[in-house]
XYZ file of C-alpha atoms in Angstrom:
493
model
C -35.584 73.669 -2.481
C -33.552 72.863 -5.596
C -33.907 69.232 -6.330
C -30.728 67.453 -6.904
C -32.343 63.919 -7.169
C -30.779 62.694 -10.433
C -27.152 63.936 -9.230
C -27.397 61.725 -6.550
C -28.624 58.949 -8.473
C -25.756 59.010 -11.154
C -23.252 59.764 -8.122
C -24.635 56.329 -6.561
C -25.009 54.282 -9.829
C -21.545 53.201 -9.914
C -21.925 51.361 -6.339
C -24.468 48.873 -7.944
C -22.167 45.995 -7.444
C -21.190 46.803 -3.865
C -21.975 44.030 -1.117
C -24.768 45.774 0.035
C -26.718 45.916 -2.957
C -25.580 42.819 -4.242
C -27.154 40.115 -1.579
C -28.707 37.157 -3.189
C -32.628 37.188 -2.954
C -33.831 34.476 -0.856
C -36.182 31.704 -1.297
C -38.984 31.331 1.096
C -36.625 28.498 2.617
C -33.995 31.104 3.421
C -31.489 30.056 0.566
C -30.259 31.616 -2.416
C -32.792 31.170 -5.327
C -31.119 29.163 -8.078
C -31.223 29.510 -11.420
C -31.830 26.672 -13.968
C -31.056 27.153 -17.845
C -33.745 25.831 -19.836
C -32.638 23.406 -22.278
C -29.229 24.590 -21.574
C -27.540 28.317 -22.324
C -28.664 28.595 -26.018
C -30.074 31.687 -26.066
C -26.808 33.478 -25.455
C -27.424 36.424 -27.190
C -30.502 37.354 -25.556
C -32.679 38.078 -28.604
C -34.181 34.459 -28.643
C -32.756 33.690 -32.156
C -30.505 31.441 -30.492
C -27.017 30.504 -31.228
C -25.774 28.262 -34.050
C -22.996 27.099 -31.868
C -24.989 26.201 -28.453
C -28.758 24.950 -30.161
C -31.018 24.199 -27.515
C -30.745 20.757 -25.938
C -27.054 20.203 -27.221
C -24.015 19.016 -25.465
C -22.936 22.490 -26.011
C -25.646 24.300 -24.390
C -25.168 22.330 -21.447
C -21.494 23.181 -21.148
C -22.334 27.024 -21.607
C -25.006 26.728 -18.794
C -22.180 25.296 -16.566
C -19.614 27.973 -18.015
C -21.921 30.785 -16.961
C -22.332 29.172 -13.531
C -25.983 28.738 -13.631
C -27.388 26.210 -10.968
C -28.727 23.649 -13.221
C -29.658 23.036 -16.377
C -32.725 21.476 -18.047
C -32.712 18.568 -20.669
C -35.407 16.612 -22.140
C -35.175 12.814 -22.810
C -37.499 11.167 -25.501
C -37.278 7.603 -26.481
C -37.579 6.593 -30.086
C -40.224 4.178 -31.647
C -37.392 1.313 -31.489
C -36.429 2.276 -27.725
C -33.444 4.571 -27.993
C -33.007 7.639 -25.852
C -32.015 11.077 -27.458
C -32.258 14.352 -25.735
C -34.473 17.044 -27.682
C -37.566 18.782 -26.914
C -39.454 17.128 -29.258
C -41.698 15.964 -31.127
C -40.347 17.699 -34.141
C -36.257 17.766 -34.493
C -34.516 18.858 -37.778
C -36.387 17.093 -40.372
C -37.882 14.343 -38.234
C -41.483 15.210 -37.634
C -42.039 13.147 -34.354
C -38.783 11.555 -32.709
C -40.950 9.484 -30.568
C -42.411 7.636 -33.935
C -38.772 7.490 -35.665
C -35.675 4.905 -34.813
C -33.198 5.827 -33.041
C -30.564 5.840 -35.772
C -32.762 8.125 -38.150
C -32.981 10.761 -34.974
C -29.254 10.523 -34.279
C -28.485 11.085 -38.170
C -29.931 14.451 -37.900
C -27.427 17.565 -37.206
C -28.126 20.326 -35.153
C -26.866 23.742 -36.191
C -23.643 23.426 -34.384
C -23.131 20.309 -36.797
C -23.455 17.848 -34.309
C -25.964 14.689 -34.225
C -28.871 14.959 -31.861
C -27.328 13.887 -28.654
C -28.147 10.404 -27.134
C -28.599 10.387 -23.361
C -25.507 8.186 -23.021
C -23.501 11.158 -24.459
C -25.268 13.731 -22.212
C -25.001 11.434 -18.931
C -21.246 11.294 -19.897
C -20.977 15.193 -20.083
C -22.871 15.587 -16.735
C -20.239 13.706 -14.984
C -17.581 16.300 -16.368
C -19.423 19.037 -15.134
C -20.336 20.547 -11.722
C -24.051 21.900 -12.716
C -26.810 20.393 -11.423
C -28.940 18.379 -13.880
C -32.781 18.785 -14.315
C -33.796 15.578 -16.670
C -37.257 15.898 -17.959
C -39.048 12.786 -18.891
C -41.071 13.582 -21.804
C -44.342 12.294 -22.639
C -44.353 8.814 -21.024
C -47.050 6.212 -21.032
C -47.998 2.746 -19.228
C -47.944 -0.451 -21.346
C -50.576 -3.251 -21.243
C -48.154 -4.725 -18.089
C -48.294 -1.475 -16.103
C -44.670 -0.305 -17.028
C -43.449 3.245 -17.776
C -41.413 2.358 -20.963
C -39.372 5.657 -21.419
C -38.897 6.038 -17.588
C -37.746 2.331 -17.097
C -35.152 2.744 -19.859
C -34.232 5.825 -18.406
C -33.639 4.515 -15.187
C -31.509 1.687 -16.838
C -29.029 4.188 -18.073
C -28.566 6.168 -15.038
C -27.801 2.959 -13.227
C -25.249 2.141 -16.235
C -23.746 5.543 -15.879
C -23.626 4.994 -12.052
C -25.076 8.665 -11.678
C -25.403 10.253 -8.173
C -29.219 10.415 -7.962
C -29.181 12.632 -4.917
C -27.331 15.025 -7.261
C -30.021 15.012 -9.815
C -33.266 16.284 -10.160
C -36.439 14.616 -12.334
C -39.331 16.678 -13.385
C -41.889 15.194 -15.751
C -45.735 16.289 -16.958
C -46.843 12.606 -16.367
C -47.865 12.236 -12.734
C -47.276 8.578 -13.100
C -43.767 9.062 -14.291
C -43.133 11.420 -11.213
C -44.931 8.803 -8.509
C -42.398 6.221 -9.951
C -39.481 8.312 -9.807
C -40.468 9.461 -6.004
C -40.603 5.741 -5.483
C -37.702 4.537 -7.224
C -35.302 7.570 -5.947
C -36.114 8.473 -2.721
C -33.070 10.616 -2.361
C -33.855 12.558 -5.674
C -35.835 15.996 -6.011
C -38.960 14.814 -8.232
C -40.745 17.827 -9.510
C -44.327 17.629 -11.128
C -44.818 20.109 -14.101
C -48.564 19.940 -15.028
C -49.408 22.637 -12.536
C -52.988 20.792 -11.745
C -51.895 19.532 -8.015
C -51.878 21.137 -4.669
C -48.858 20.914 -2.732
C -50.445 18.608 -0.178
C -51.915 16.336 -3.055
C -48.405 15.986 -4.104
C -46.412 15.126 -0.819
C -49.132 12.664 -0.296
C -48.069 10.785 -3.422
C -44.835 11.032 -2.019
C -43.440 13.633 -4.607
C -41.912 16.491 -2.833
C -41.542 19.103 -5.761
C -43.699 21.185 -7.797
C -42.203 22.962 -10.869
C -45.347 24.723 -12.288
C -45.664 27.713 -14.905
C -45.550 31.065 -13.326
C -49.228 31.709 -14.005
C -50.009 29.049 -11.817
C -48.457 30.680 -8.732
C -49.891 33.816 -9.791
C -53.289 32.275 -9.342
C -52.056 30.772 -6.107
C -49.179 32.408 -4.565
C -50.041 30.273 -1.260
C -48.956 27.286 -2.740
C -45.190 28.507 -2.708
C -45.312 28.747 1.512
C -47.607 25.940 1.713
C -45.079 23.558 -0.040
C -42.043 24.968 1.914
C -44.355 24.022 5.230
C -44.676 20.710 3.869
C -40.849 20.558 3.574
C -41.062 20.632 -0.512
C -39.475 22.321 -3.302
C -40.580 24.916 -5.308
C -39.387 25.464 -8.909
C -41.172 27.828 -11.629
C -40.836 27.680 -15.268
C -40.438 29.490 -17.892
C -39.657 32.838 -16.666
C -38.151 35.080 -19.341
C -39.169 38.603 -18.404
C -37.317 40.833 -15.452
C -40.854 41.693 -13.956
C -41.855 37.753 -13.870
C -38.607 37.034 -12.505
C -38.758 39.678 -9.766
C -42.351 38.475 -8.803
C -41.567 34.796 -8.506
C -38.459 35.821 -6.635
C -40.710 37.927 -4.250
C -42.843 34.915 -3.764
C -39.734 32.843 -2.201
C -39.895 29.929 -5.019
C -36.451 27.895 -4.545
C -35.576 27.618 -8.307
C -36.321 29.621 -11.275
C -36.243 28.182 -14.729
C -35.421 30.484 -17.509
C -34.222 31.265 -21.219
C -32.337 33.859 -19.736
C -30.167 32.736 -17.096
C -27.608 35.360 -16.947
C -30.167 37.852 -16.750
C -31.917 36.173 -14.058
C -28.687 35.349 -12.111
C -28.127 39.582 -12.351
C -31.528 40.096 -10.873
C -31.245 37.415 -8.344
C -27.791 38.810 -7.138
C -28.996 42.218 -7.283
C -26.330 43.246 -10.120
C -28.530 43.621 -13.067
C -27.956 46.980 -14.725
C -30.675 49.352 -14.381
C -32.008 50.142 -17.986
C -33.045 53.442 -19.335
C -34.789 54.577 -22.720
C -34.605 57.877 -24.099
C -37.528 58.230 -26.726
C -37.426 61.124 -29.084
C -39.531 61.844 -32.086
C -36.501 62.643 -34.387
C -32.782 61.815 -34.834
C -31.211 64.460 -32.717
C -33.755 64.985 -29.962
C -32.513 62.297 -27.311
C -29.224 63.566 -27.678
C -29.936 67.465 -27.378
C -32.749 67.152 -24.777
C -30.863 64.181 -22.782
C -27.244 63.430 -24.064
C -25.235 64.667 -21.452
C -27.582 62.168 -18.785
C -27.383 59.399 -21.100
C -23.375 59.849 -21.081
C -23.361 59.692 -17.226
C -25.624 56.900 -17.007
C -23.727 54.853 -19.353
C -20.498 55.621 -17.696
C -22.149 54.425 -14.340
C -22.697 51.062 -16.048
C -26.708 51.438 -17.034
C -27.973 49.893 -19.961
C -28.685 52.602 -22.564
C -30.988 52.687 -25.406
C -32.537 55.574 -27.695
C -35.606 55.250 -29.470
C -36.425 57.321 -32.382
C -40.208 57.465 -33.341
C -38.968 58.288 -36.848
C -35.950 58.250 -39.138
C -36.419 62.090 -39.899
C -37.578 61.605 -43.420
C -38.634 65.439 -43.718
C -35.528 66.659 -41.983
C -33.247 67.507 -44.958
C -34.185 70.214 -47.185
C -34.288 69.125 -51.008
C -33.751 65.536 -49.991
C -36.357 62.755 -50.663
C -37.955 60.993 -47.521
C -35.985 57.967 -48.381
C -32.427 59.624 -48.968
C -33.078 61.949 -45.625
C -34.047 58.611 -43.758
C -30.715 56.999 -44.926
C -28.585 59.994 -44.025
C -30.210 60.194 -40.533
C -30.016 56.921 -39.775
C -26.209 56.722 -40.349
C -26.099 60.089 -38.296
C -27.874 58.201 -35.089
C -25.211 55.497 -35.447
C -22.408 58.033 -35.209
C -24.146 59.945 -32.415
C -24.544 56.501 -30.465
C -21.050 55.462 -30.901
C -19.997 58.772 -28.901
C -22.860 58.225 -26.427
C -22.379 54.265 -26.033
C -26.156 53.843 -26.112
C -27.692 51.342 -28.313
C -30.580 52.296 -30.480
C -33.986 51.317 -32.338
C -36.181 53.024 -34.692
C -40.049 52.714 -34.819
C -41.922 53.170 -37.994
C -43.753 56.496 -37.945
C -42.774 59.203 -40.776
C -41.128 62.315 -39.708
C -44.042 65.239 -40.052
C -46.579 62.754 -40.276
C -46.660 60.966 -37.140
C -49.892 59.946 -35.528
C -51.949 58.780 -32.465
C -53.937 55.954 -33.313
C -54.624 52.674 -31.460
C -52.092 50.711 -33.328
C -49.460 53.284 -32.605
C -50.506 53.202 -29.126
C -50.188 49.674 -29.242
C -46.887 49.799 -30.857
C -45.090 52.023 -28.292
C -46.381 49.630 -25.546
C -45.228 46.605 -27.442
C -41.473 48.263 -27.320
C -41.572 49.174 -23.693
C -43.069 46.282 -22.456
C -40.290 44.163 -24.528
C -37.417 46.206 -23.197
C -38.728 46.592 -19.376
C -36.913 49.788 -18.612
C -36.195 51.113 -15.202
C -36.562 54.697 -16.391
C -37.924 56.550 -19.201
C -37.241 59.990 -20.607
C -39.232 61.430 -23.586
C -40.310 64.896 -24.730
C -42.550 67.422 -22.565
C -45.965 67.330 -24.089
C -46.612 70.780 -24.251
C -44.425 71.594 -27.294
C -44.416 73.633 -30.703
C -43.505 70.568 -32.493
C -46.645 68.249 -33.062
C -44.346 65.027 -33.679
C -42.808 65.791 -30.022
C -46.459 65.964 -28.661
C -47.472 62.946 -30.083
C -44.184 60.936 -29.195
C -45.119 62.282 -25.367
C -48.349 61.211 -25.202
C -47.804 57.610 -26.595
C -45.379 57.018 -23.940
C -47.320 58.566 -21.291
C -49.905 56.236 -22.521
C -47.557 53.085 -22.147
C -46.777 54.461 -18.683
C -50.296 54.366 -17.599
C -51.181 51.099 -19.295
C -48.244 49.238 -17.800
C -49.436 50.096 -14.315
C -46.907 52.870 -13.919
C -44.206 50.312 -14.035
C -41.307 52.421 -14.813
C -40.406 56.101 -13.985
C -41.055 58.764 -16.284
C -39.189 61.978 -17.053
C -39.770 64.450 -19.758
C -36.806 66.279 -21.224
C -36.919 69.951 -23.038
C -35.942 70.939 -26.560
C -35.527 74.366 -27.674
C -37.161 75.892 -24.756
C -39.283 78.678 -25.821
C -39.938 78.171 -29.457
C -40.485 74.418 -28.829
C -40.890 73.050 -25.401
C -43.288 75.536 -23.372
C -44.414 76.156 -19.818
C -41.364 73.614 -18.642
C -40.596 73.983 -14.704
C -37.939 71.434 -13.817
C -38.174 68.946 -10.745
C -34.744 67.437 -11.303
C -31.329 68.353 -12.840
C -28.301 66.722 -14.025
C -24.671 68.342 -13.846
C -23.313 67.669 -17.352
C -20.386 69.710 -16.927
C -18.067 66.695 -16.975
C -19.382 65.551 -20.175
C -20.641 68.491 -21.963
C -17.778 68.109 -24.836
C -19.077 64.689 -25.459
C -22.663 65.612 -25.281
C -21.938 68.023 -28.010
C -19.826 65.510 -30.004
C -22.929 63.410 -30.279
C -24.797 66.393 -31.027
C -22.775 67.674 -34.024
C -22.560 63.929 -35.260
C -26.074 64.854 -36.705
C -24.066 66.812 -39.606
C -27.516 67.444 -41.594
C -28.972 69.509 -39.131
C -26.275 72.294 -38.939
C -26.180 71.563 -35.325
C -23.578 74.291 -34.024
C -25.552 77.682 -34.624
C -28.429 75.554 -33.415
C -27.002 75.135 -29.941
C -25.459 78.570 -30.136
C -29.028 80.088 -30.335
C -30.882 77.903 -28.326
C -29.255 74.730 -26.433
C -26.350 76.386 -25.171
C -28.175 79.174 -23.142
C -30.405 76.583 -22.050
C -27.596 74.100 -20.612
C -26.152 77.419 -18.809
C -29.186 78.811 -17.473
C -30.210 75.155 -15.907
C -26.561 75.174 -14.960
C -27.149 78.451 -12.753
C -30.336 77.289 -11.462
C -28.634 74.071 -10.219
C -25.524 75.593 -9.087
C -23.044 74.326 -11.682
C -21.891 75.324 -14.927
C -24.046 73.282 -17.360
C -27.049 71.045 -16.813
C -29.986 69.105 -18.169
C -33.330 69.667 -16.390
C -36.115 67.242 -16.393
C -39.838 67.022 -15.074
C -40.849 64.027 -13.322
C -44.025 62.357 -13.974
C -46.026 62.293 -10.447
C -47.769 59.609 -8.805
C -45.313 57.050 -10.108
C -43.231 54.039 -8.453
C -40.224 56.125 -7.906
C -37.483 53.620 -8.009
C -34.669 55.506 -6.517
C -34.899 57.528 -3.414
C -32.021 60.056 -2.521
C -32.333 62.369 0.660
C -33.315 65.308 -1.092
C -36.357 63.745 -2.831
C -37.885 62.082 0.226
């Protein structure tokens, strides 16, 4: 039977936002898992460079977290040397090396990237009362003085009282066990969570602390602590969870809250609305478009997150041009092609015609794919007349194994007969509806004189695969067996 698995995938991909697939993941207590923006929603561009308009622990980042609909926003409170309370992670902020050793006035005189002063706790509490998001207040390192008091906590408590804060609607967290015990005693209706990760749920409950907020590595080591905490009537938060795989794993454990620098992505994962991600990895500019162009266009139209990865910049691909000039031209052609397909793009650092397999190259591919966390990857079939194609395929296959087969892997064909060899498809995609767009993306690689190349090789290949798949034109793929097949269609079971 001809397998039409990918046709089914693409036909149903448009349904990713339906109620059936968008049910929120549940905690072990049967409630929807809540997302907490770590230091506010400062990482708005998703690239860890932050945003000058919403720096960490700023009033703007707290507002931004509220605007995206996060359940909570965490912020850090430090006490200055003269007893002032400011909101920043510390110990360093701007030109101040340690906020706890400097005066309140000196710290407040520093500006964040948005041009605003380092916020005081008073300013933050005024903002909190105007927002609907749940505040998660972290008391930074505190200590007991000679009289047994916790100076920072006591001052914070006084400020909370002055502002008339509704303590049942706030969470207090700290790495200090003394602070957590004091907070739990003073505010019996407030959720208090301990951060250090070195106490079992029962030990915390016996101290009157009803929440634990541990790094995800602690729950990887002690997954049973999640269910134990719930059996004891406690809440479980986890920090700071930024990778898709880690968010999914913690959600599967049934935690109540997830603290993350990527709150939008975390909400999409929990709500079941995160777009599937696909990487198309080719040796040269034009390889992804010629071997997989129609499929990537269909995936993009269906709401997928699509990115092309080019092993080289095509440095040796234009006769009579230097490597530098060829690379410049072909990079521009990639941009033009991606403008048609809608895909993003990235280049690795290998050289056209001089690609290599070394430990460093294996690690480079591993780092890339791990950072992208794709659901599906397409790359060259390994039996190919072009050495760069073979090397690209082997590097991707190695990463597939090293990541524990974490993504679905498919191989595409290019110029079958002269380059791709011994290719027996397992899956087909009907690209008839986007054939013109695919060709337009391929024609963007002007330096490669694509039309004659297609007439001699790719058009017959598209038509033949179409005949096999009972349609006008198709792209064909070989699925790497023994993977964790992400998608299931009736013909693939």
